[in-house]
Short mmCIF file of C-alpha atoms and ligand atoms in Angstrom, two decimals:
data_model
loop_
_atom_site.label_atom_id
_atom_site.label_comp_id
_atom_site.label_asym_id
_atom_site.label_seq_id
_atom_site.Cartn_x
_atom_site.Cartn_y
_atom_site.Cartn_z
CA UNK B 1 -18.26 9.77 133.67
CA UNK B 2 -20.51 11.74 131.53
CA UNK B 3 -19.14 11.01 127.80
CA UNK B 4 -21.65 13.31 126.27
CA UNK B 5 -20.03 16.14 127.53
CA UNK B 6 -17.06 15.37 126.86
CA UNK B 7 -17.90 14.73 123.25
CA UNK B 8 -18.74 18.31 122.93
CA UNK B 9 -15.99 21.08 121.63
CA UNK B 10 -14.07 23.08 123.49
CA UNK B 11 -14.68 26.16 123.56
CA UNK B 12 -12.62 29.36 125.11
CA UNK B 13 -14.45 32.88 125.92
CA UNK B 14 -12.84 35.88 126.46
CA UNK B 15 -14.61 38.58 127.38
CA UNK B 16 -17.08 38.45 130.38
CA UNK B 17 -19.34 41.28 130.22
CA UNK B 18 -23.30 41.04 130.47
CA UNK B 19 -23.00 39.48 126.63
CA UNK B 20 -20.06 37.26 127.11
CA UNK B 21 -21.47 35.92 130.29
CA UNK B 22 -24.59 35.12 128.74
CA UNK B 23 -22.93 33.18 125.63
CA UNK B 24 -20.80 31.21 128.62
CA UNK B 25 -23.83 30.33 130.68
CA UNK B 26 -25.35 28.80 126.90
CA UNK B 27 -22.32 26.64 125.97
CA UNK B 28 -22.10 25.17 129.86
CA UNK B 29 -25.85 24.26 130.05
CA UNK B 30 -25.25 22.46 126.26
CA UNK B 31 -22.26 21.00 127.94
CA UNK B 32 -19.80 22.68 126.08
CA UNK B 33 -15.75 22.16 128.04
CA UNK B 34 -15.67 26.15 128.57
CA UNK B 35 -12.48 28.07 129.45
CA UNK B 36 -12.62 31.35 130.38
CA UNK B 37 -10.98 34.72 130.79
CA UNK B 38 -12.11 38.38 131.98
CA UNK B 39 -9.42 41.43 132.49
CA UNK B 40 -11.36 42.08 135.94
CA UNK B 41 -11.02 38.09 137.01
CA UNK B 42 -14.04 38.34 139.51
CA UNK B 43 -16.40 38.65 136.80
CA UNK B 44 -15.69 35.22 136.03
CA UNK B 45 -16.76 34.30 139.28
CA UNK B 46 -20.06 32.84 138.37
CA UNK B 47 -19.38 30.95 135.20
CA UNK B 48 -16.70 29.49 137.24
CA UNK B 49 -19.44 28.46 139.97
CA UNK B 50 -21.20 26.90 136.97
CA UNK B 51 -18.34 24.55 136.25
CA UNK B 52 -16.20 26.63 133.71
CA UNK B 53 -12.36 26.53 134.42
CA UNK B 54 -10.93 29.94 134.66
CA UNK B 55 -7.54 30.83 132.67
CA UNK B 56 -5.05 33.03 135.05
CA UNK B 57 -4.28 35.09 131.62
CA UNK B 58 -5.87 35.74 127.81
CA UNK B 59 -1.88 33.99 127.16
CA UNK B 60 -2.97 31.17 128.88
CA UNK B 61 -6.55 30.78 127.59
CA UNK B 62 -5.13 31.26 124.38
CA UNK B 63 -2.54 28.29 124.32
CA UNK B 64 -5.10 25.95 125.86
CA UNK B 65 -7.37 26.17 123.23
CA UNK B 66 -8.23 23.49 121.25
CA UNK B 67 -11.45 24.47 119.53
CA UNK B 68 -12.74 28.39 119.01
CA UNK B 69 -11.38 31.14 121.04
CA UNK B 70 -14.36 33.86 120.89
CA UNK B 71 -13.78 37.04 121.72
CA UNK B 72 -16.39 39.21 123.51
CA UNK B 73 -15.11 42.33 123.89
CA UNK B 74 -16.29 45.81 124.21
CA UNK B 75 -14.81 46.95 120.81
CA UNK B 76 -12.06 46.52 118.06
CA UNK B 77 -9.32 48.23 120.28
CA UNK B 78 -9.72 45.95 123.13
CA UNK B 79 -9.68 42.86 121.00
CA UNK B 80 -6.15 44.04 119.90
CA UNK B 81 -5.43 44.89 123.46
CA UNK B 82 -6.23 41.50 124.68
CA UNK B 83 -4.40 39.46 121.68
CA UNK B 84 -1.47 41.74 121.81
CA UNK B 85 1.81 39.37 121.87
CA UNK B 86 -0.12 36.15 122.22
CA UNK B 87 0.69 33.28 120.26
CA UNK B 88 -2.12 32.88 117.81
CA UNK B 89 -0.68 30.45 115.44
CA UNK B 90 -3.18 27.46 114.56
CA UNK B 91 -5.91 28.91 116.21
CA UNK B 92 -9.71 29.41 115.51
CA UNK B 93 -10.42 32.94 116.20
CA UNK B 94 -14.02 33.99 116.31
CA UNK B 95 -15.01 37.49 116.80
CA UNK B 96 -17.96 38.81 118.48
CA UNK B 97 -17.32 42.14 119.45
CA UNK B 98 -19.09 44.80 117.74
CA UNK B 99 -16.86 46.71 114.96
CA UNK B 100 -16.76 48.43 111.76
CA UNK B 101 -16.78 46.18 108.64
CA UNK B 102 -13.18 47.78 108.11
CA UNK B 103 -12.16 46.75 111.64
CA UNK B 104 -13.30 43.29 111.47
CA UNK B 105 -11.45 43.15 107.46
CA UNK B 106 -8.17 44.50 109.28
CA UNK B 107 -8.45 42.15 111.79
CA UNK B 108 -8.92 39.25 109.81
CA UNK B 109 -6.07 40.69 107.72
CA UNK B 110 -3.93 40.86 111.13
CA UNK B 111 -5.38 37.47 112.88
CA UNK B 112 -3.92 35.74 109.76
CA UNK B 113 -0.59 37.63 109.42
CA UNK B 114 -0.07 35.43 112.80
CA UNK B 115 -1.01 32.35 111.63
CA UNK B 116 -4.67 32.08 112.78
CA UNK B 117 -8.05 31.43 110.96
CA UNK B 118 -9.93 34.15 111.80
CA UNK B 119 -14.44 34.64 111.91
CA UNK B 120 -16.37 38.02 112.48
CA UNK B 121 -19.64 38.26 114.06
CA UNK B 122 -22.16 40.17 114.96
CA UNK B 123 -24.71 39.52 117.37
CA UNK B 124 -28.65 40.01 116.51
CA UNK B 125 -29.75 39.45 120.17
CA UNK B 126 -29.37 41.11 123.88
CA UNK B 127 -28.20 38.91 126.26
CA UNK B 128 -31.49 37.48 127.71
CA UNK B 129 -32.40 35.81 124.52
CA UNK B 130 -28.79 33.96 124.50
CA UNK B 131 -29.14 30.16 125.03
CA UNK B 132 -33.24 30.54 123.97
CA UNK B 133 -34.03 29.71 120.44
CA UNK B 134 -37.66 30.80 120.68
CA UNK B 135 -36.33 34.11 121.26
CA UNK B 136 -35.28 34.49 117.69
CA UNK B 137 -31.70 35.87 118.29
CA UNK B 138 -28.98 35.13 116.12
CA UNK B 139 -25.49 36.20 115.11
CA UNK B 140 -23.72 37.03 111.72
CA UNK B 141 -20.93 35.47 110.49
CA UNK B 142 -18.51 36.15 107.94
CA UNK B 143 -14.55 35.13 106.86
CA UNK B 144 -13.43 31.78 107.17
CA UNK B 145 -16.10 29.02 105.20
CA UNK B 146 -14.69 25.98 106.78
CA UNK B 147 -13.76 28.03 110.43
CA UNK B 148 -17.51 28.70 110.30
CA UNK B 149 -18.27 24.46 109.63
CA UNK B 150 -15.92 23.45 111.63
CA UNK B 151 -17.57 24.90 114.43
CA UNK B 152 -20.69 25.48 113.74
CA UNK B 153 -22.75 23.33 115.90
CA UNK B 154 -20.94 24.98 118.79
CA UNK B 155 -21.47 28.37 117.25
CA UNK B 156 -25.68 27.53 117.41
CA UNK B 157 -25.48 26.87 120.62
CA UNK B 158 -26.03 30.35 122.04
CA UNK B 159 -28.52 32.04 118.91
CA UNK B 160 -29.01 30.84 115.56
CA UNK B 161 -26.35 31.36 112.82
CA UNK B 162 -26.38 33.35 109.61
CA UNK B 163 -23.66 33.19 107.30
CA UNK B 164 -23.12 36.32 105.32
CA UNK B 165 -19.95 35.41 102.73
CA UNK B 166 -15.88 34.88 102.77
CA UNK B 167 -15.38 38.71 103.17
CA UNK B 168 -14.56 39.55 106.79
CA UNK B 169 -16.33 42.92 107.02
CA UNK B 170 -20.02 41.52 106.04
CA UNK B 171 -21.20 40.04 109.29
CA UNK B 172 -20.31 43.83 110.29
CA UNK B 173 -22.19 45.24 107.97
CA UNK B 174 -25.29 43.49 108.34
CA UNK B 175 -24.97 44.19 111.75
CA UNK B 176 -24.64 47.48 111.03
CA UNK B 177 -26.86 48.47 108.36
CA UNK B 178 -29.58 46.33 110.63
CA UNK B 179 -29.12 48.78 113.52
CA UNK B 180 -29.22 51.50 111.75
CA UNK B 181 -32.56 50.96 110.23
CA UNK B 182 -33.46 50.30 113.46
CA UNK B 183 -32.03 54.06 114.66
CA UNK B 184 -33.96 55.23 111.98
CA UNK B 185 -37.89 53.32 113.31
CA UNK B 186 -36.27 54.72 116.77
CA UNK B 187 -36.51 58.25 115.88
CA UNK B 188 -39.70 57.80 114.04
CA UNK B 189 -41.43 56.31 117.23
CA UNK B 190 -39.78 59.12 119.10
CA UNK B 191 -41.81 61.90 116.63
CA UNK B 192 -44.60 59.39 116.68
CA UNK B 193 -45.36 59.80 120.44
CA UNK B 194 -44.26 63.47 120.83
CA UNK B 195 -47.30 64.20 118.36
CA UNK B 196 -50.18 62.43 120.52
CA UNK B 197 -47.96 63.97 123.71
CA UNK B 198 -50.03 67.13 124.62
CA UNK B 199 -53.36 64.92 124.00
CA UNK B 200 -53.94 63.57 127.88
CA UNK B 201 -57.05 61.18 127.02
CA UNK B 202 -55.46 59.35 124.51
CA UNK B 203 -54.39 55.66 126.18
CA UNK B 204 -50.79 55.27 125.40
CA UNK B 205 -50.44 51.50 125.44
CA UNK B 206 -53.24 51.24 122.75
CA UNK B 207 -51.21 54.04 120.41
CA UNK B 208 -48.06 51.86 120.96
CA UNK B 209 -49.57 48.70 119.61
CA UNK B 210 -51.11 50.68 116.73
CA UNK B 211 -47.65 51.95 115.86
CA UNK B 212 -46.06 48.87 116.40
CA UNK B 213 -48.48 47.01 113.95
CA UNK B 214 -48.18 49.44 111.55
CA UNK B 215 -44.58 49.57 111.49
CA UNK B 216 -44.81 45.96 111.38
CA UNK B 217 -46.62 46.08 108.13
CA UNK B 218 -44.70 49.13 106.59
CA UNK B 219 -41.34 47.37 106.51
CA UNK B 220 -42.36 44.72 104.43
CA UNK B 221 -41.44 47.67 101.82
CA UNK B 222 -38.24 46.86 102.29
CA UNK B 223 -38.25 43.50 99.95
CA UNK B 224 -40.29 45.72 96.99
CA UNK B 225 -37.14 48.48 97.45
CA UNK B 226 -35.01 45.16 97.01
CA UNK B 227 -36.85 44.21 94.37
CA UNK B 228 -36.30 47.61 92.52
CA UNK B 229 -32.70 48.13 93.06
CA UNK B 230 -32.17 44.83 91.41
CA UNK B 231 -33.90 45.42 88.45
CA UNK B 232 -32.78 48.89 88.15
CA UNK B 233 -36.75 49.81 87.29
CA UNK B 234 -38.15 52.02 90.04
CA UNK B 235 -41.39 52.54 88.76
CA UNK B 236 -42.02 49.15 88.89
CA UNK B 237 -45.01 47.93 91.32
CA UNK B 238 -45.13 51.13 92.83
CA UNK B 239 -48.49 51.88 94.85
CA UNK B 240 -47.67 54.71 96.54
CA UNK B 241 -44.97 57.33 94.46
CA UNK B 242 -42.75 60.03 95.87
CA UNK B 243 -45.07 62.54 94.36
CA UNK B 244 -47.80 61.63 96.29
CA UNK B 245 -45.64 61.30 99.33
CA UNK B 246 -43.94 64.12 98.83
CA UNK B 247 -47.56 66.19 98.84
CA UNK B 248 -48.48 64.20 102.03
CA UNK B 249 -45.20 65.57 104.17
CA UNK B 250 -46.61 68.62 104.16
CA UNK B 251 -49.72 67.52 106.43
CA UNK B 252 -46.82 65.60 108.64
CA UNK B 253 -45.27 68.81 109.02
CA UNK B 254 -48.56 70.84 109.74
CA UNK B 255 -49.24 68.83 112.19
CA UNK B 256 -46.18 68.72 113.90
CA UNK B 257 -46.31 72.46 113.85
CA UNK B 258 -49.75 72.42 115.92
CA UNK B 259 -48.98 69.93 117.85
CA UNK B 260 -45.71 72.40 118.61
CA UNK B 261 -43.19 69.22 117.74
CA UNK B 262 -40.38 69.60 115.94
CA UNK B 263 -39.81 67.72 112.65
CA UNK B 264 -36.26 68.25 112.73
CA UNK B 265 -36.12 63.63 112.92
CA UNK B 266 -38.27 63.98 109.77
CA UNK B 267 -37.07 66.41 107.59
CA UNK B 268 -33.87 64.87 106.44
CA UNK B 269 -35.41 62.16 104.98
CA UNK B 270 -38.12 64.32 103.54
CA UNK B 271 -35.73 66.54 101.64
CA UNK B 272 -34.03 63.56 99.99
CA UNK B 273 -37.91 62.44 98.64
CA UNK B 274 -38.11 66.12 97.55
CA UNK B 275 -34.74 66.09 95.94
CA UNK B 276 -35.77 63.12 93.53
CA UNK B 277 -39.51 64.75 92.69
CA UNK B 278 -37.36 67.70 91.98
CA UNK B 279 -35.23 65.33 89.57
CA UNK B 280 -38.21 64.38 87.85
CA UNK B 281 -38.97 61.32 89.54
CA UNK B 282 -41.95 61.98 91.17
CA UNK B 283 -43.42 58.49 89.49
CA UNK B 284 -40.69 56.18 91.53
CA UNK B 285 -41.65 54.87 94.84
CA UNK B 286 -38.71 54.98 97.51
CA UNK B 287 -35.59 53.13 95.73
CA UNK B 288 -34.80 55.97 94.18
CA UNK B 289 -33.71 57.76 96.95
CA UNK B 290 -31.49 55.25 98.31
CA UNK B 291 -28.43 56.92 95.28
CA UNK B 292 -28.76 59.92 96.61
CA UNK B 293 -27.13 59.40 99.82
CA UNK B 294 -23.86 57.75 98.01
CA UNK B 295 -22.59 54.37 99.16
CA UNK B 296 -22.99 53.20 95.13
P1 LIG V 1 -19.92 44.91 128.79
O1 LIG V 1 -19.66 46.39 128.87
O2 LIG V 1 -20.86 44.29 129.77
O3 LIG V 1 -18.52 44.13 128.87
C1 LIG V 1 -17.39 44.60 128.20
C2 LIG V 1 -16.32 43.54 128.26
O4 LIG V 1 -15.16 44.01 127.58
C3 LIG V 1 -15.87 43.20 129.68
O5 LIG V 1 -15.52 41.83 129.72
C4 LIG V 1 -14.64 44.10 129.85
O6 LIG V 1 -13.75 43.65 130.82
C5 LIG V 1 -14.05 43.94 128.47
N1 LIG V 1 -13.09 44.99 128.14
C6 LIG V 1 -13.33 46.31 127.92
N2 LIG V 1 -12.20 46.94 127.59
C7 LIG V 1 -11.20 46.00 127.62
C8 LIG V 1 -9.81 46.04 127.37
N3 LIG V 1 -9.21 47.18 127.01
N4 LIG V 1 -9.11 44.89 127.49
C9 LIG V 1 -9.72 43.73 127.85
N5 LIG V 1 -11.04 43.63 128.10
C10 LIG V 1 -11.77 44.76 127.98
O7 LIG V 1 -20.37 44.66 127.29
P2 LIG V 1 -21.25 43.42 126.70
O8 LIG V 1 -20.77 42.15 127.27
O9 LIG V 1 -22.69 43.75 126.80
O10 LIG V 1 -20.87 43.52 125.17
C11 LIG V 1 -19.73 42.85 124.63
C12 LIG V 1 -19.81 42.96 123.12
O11 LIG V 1 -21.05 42.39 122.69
C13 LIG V 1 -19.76 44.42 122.62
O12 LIG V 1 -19.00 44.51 121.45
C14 LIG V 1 -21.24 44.70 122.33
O13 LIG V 1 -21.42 45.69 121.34
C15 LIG V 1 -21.72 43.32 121.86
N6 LIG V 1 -23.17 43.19 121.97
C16 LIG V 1 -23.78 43.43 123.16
C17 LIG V 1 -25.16 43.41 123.25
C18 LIG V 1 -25.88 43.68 124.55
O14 LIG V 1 -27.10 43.91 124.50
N7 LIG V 1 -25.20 43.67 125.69
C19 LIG V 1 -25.99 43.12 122.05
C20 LIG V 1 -25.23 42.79 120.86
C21 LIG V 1 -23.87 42.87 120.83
P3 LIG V 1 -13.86 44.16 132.34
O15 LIG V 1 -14.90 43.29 133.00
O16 LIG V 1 -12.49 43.97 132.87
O17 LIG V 1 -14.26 45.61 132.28
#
């Protein structure tokens, strides 16, 4: 008998999609018990093959459990879908599904109405770096301190963890605010390679590891913005100021006019460093803009 697995927790997954498989295939190779459940049963199939033991309902999964039940869902609705009328009391619930930081406070808020201790996540990795700590993927958590401790050695098993505070909707929020900074690079390296577009000789592969350097660099702004909002000074440090900035858009926009691209991915953002100039705070660098969109 192999006592080292069995020393390991229990863990039940529901939710077999291209992410939940991946997590399942991570907590079988650590040797991880793993029970699982999918609405369409034959993707199950090969975690089964892999030595997991399938449950015939979410009911059944449920009332099995003995360690974490994680939920890998497509989004909040289905979660509810799937939990609907199940006995939850006792139970770990951990939440990977992708959702609003209000979803995943509600649900915490309506996991514990039924007697459950309840964890959010959200998952900093696609499913091919699950189970592969070089890869650098990891999830946030948030809710439940000692849920979190409790299980946390399972929890590393499949990416590295980050714990983000007690309140429920953080993990979501980091998730989140993380994507859409990354929406925001996105549309810049869309602009970025519509301007060298109509140039044929120029050797795309070399541009793209320019760019991606160079963004590389750039976002280190992010901790000197940090640093600013904290301190409430945002002329402090400042090498490059929204003035100067501001002057320089109009040579982005020039040249998106010859090259016959449209700026329409760049304006919004440059309206909202005109807007502070325009305030008076053309010696700031970019923290001050972050007020104008609300959210204080
Ligand atoms: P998939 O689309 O591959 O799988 C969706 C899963 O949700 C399936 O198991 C599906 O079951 C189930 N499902 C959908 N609706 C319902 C319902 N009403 N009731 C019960 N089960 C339902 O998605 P992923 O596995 O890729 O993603 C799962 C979660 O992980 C999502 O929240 C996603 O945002 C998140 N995530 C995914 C990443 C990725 O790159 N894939 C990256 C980071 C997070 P069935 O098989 O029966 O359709």
């Amino acid at each position: 008998m192999n006592t080292h697995t069995t020393s390991k927790t229990p863990v039940t997954l529901l939710g077999l999609g291209d992410m939940g498989t991946a997590l399942g295939r991570a907590w079988l190779a650590a040797g991880h018990p793993l029970t699982v459940w999918n609405r369409t049963p034959k993707r199950a199939e090969p975690l089964v093959g892999a030595g997991a033991r399938a449950a015939g309902t979410a009911a059944e999964a449920v009332a099995a459990a003995t360690g974490p039940v994680i939920l890998c869902l497509l989004d909040d609705a289905s979660v509810g879908e799937t939990l609907d009328g199940i006995d939850l009391r006792g139970k770990d619930i951990v939440n990977l599904t992708t959702n609003t930081p209000a979803e995943a406070q509600q649900r915490a808020r309506w996991a514990e109405e039924r007697g459950a201790r309840f964890l959010d996540g959200g998952i900093m990795a696609v499913p091919p770096m699950i189970g592969r700590p070089e890869a650098g993927g990891y999830v946030f958590y948030s809710g439940d301190p000692a849920l979190f401790e409790r299980h946390r050695e399972a929890l590393a098993v499949p990416a590295g963890t980050t714990f983000v505070g007690e309140d429920p909707g953080h993990a979501a929020l980091h998730d989140i605010a993380l994507l859409s900074a990354m929406t925001g690079m996105f549309a810049g390296i869309t602009h970025a390679f519509a301007l060298i577009g109509p140039e044929k000789d120029l050797d795309r592969a070399r541009f793209a590891t320019l760019l991606a350097e160079w963004l590389g660099a750039m976002s280190r702004s992010a901790l000197g913005i940090a640093a600013q909002l904290e301190s409430g000074n945002y002329t402090e440090g400042v090498t490059s100021n929204l003035a100067m900035m501001t002057a320089a858009n109009g040579t982005l926009l020039a040249t998106a006019r010859d090259q016959s691209v449209d700026p329409g991915l760049l304006t919004p953002y440059m309206e909202l460093m005109r807007r502070r100039v325009a305030q008076g705070h053309g010696d700031e660098g970019l923290a001050g803009t972050v007020g104008l969109l609300g959210g204080e």
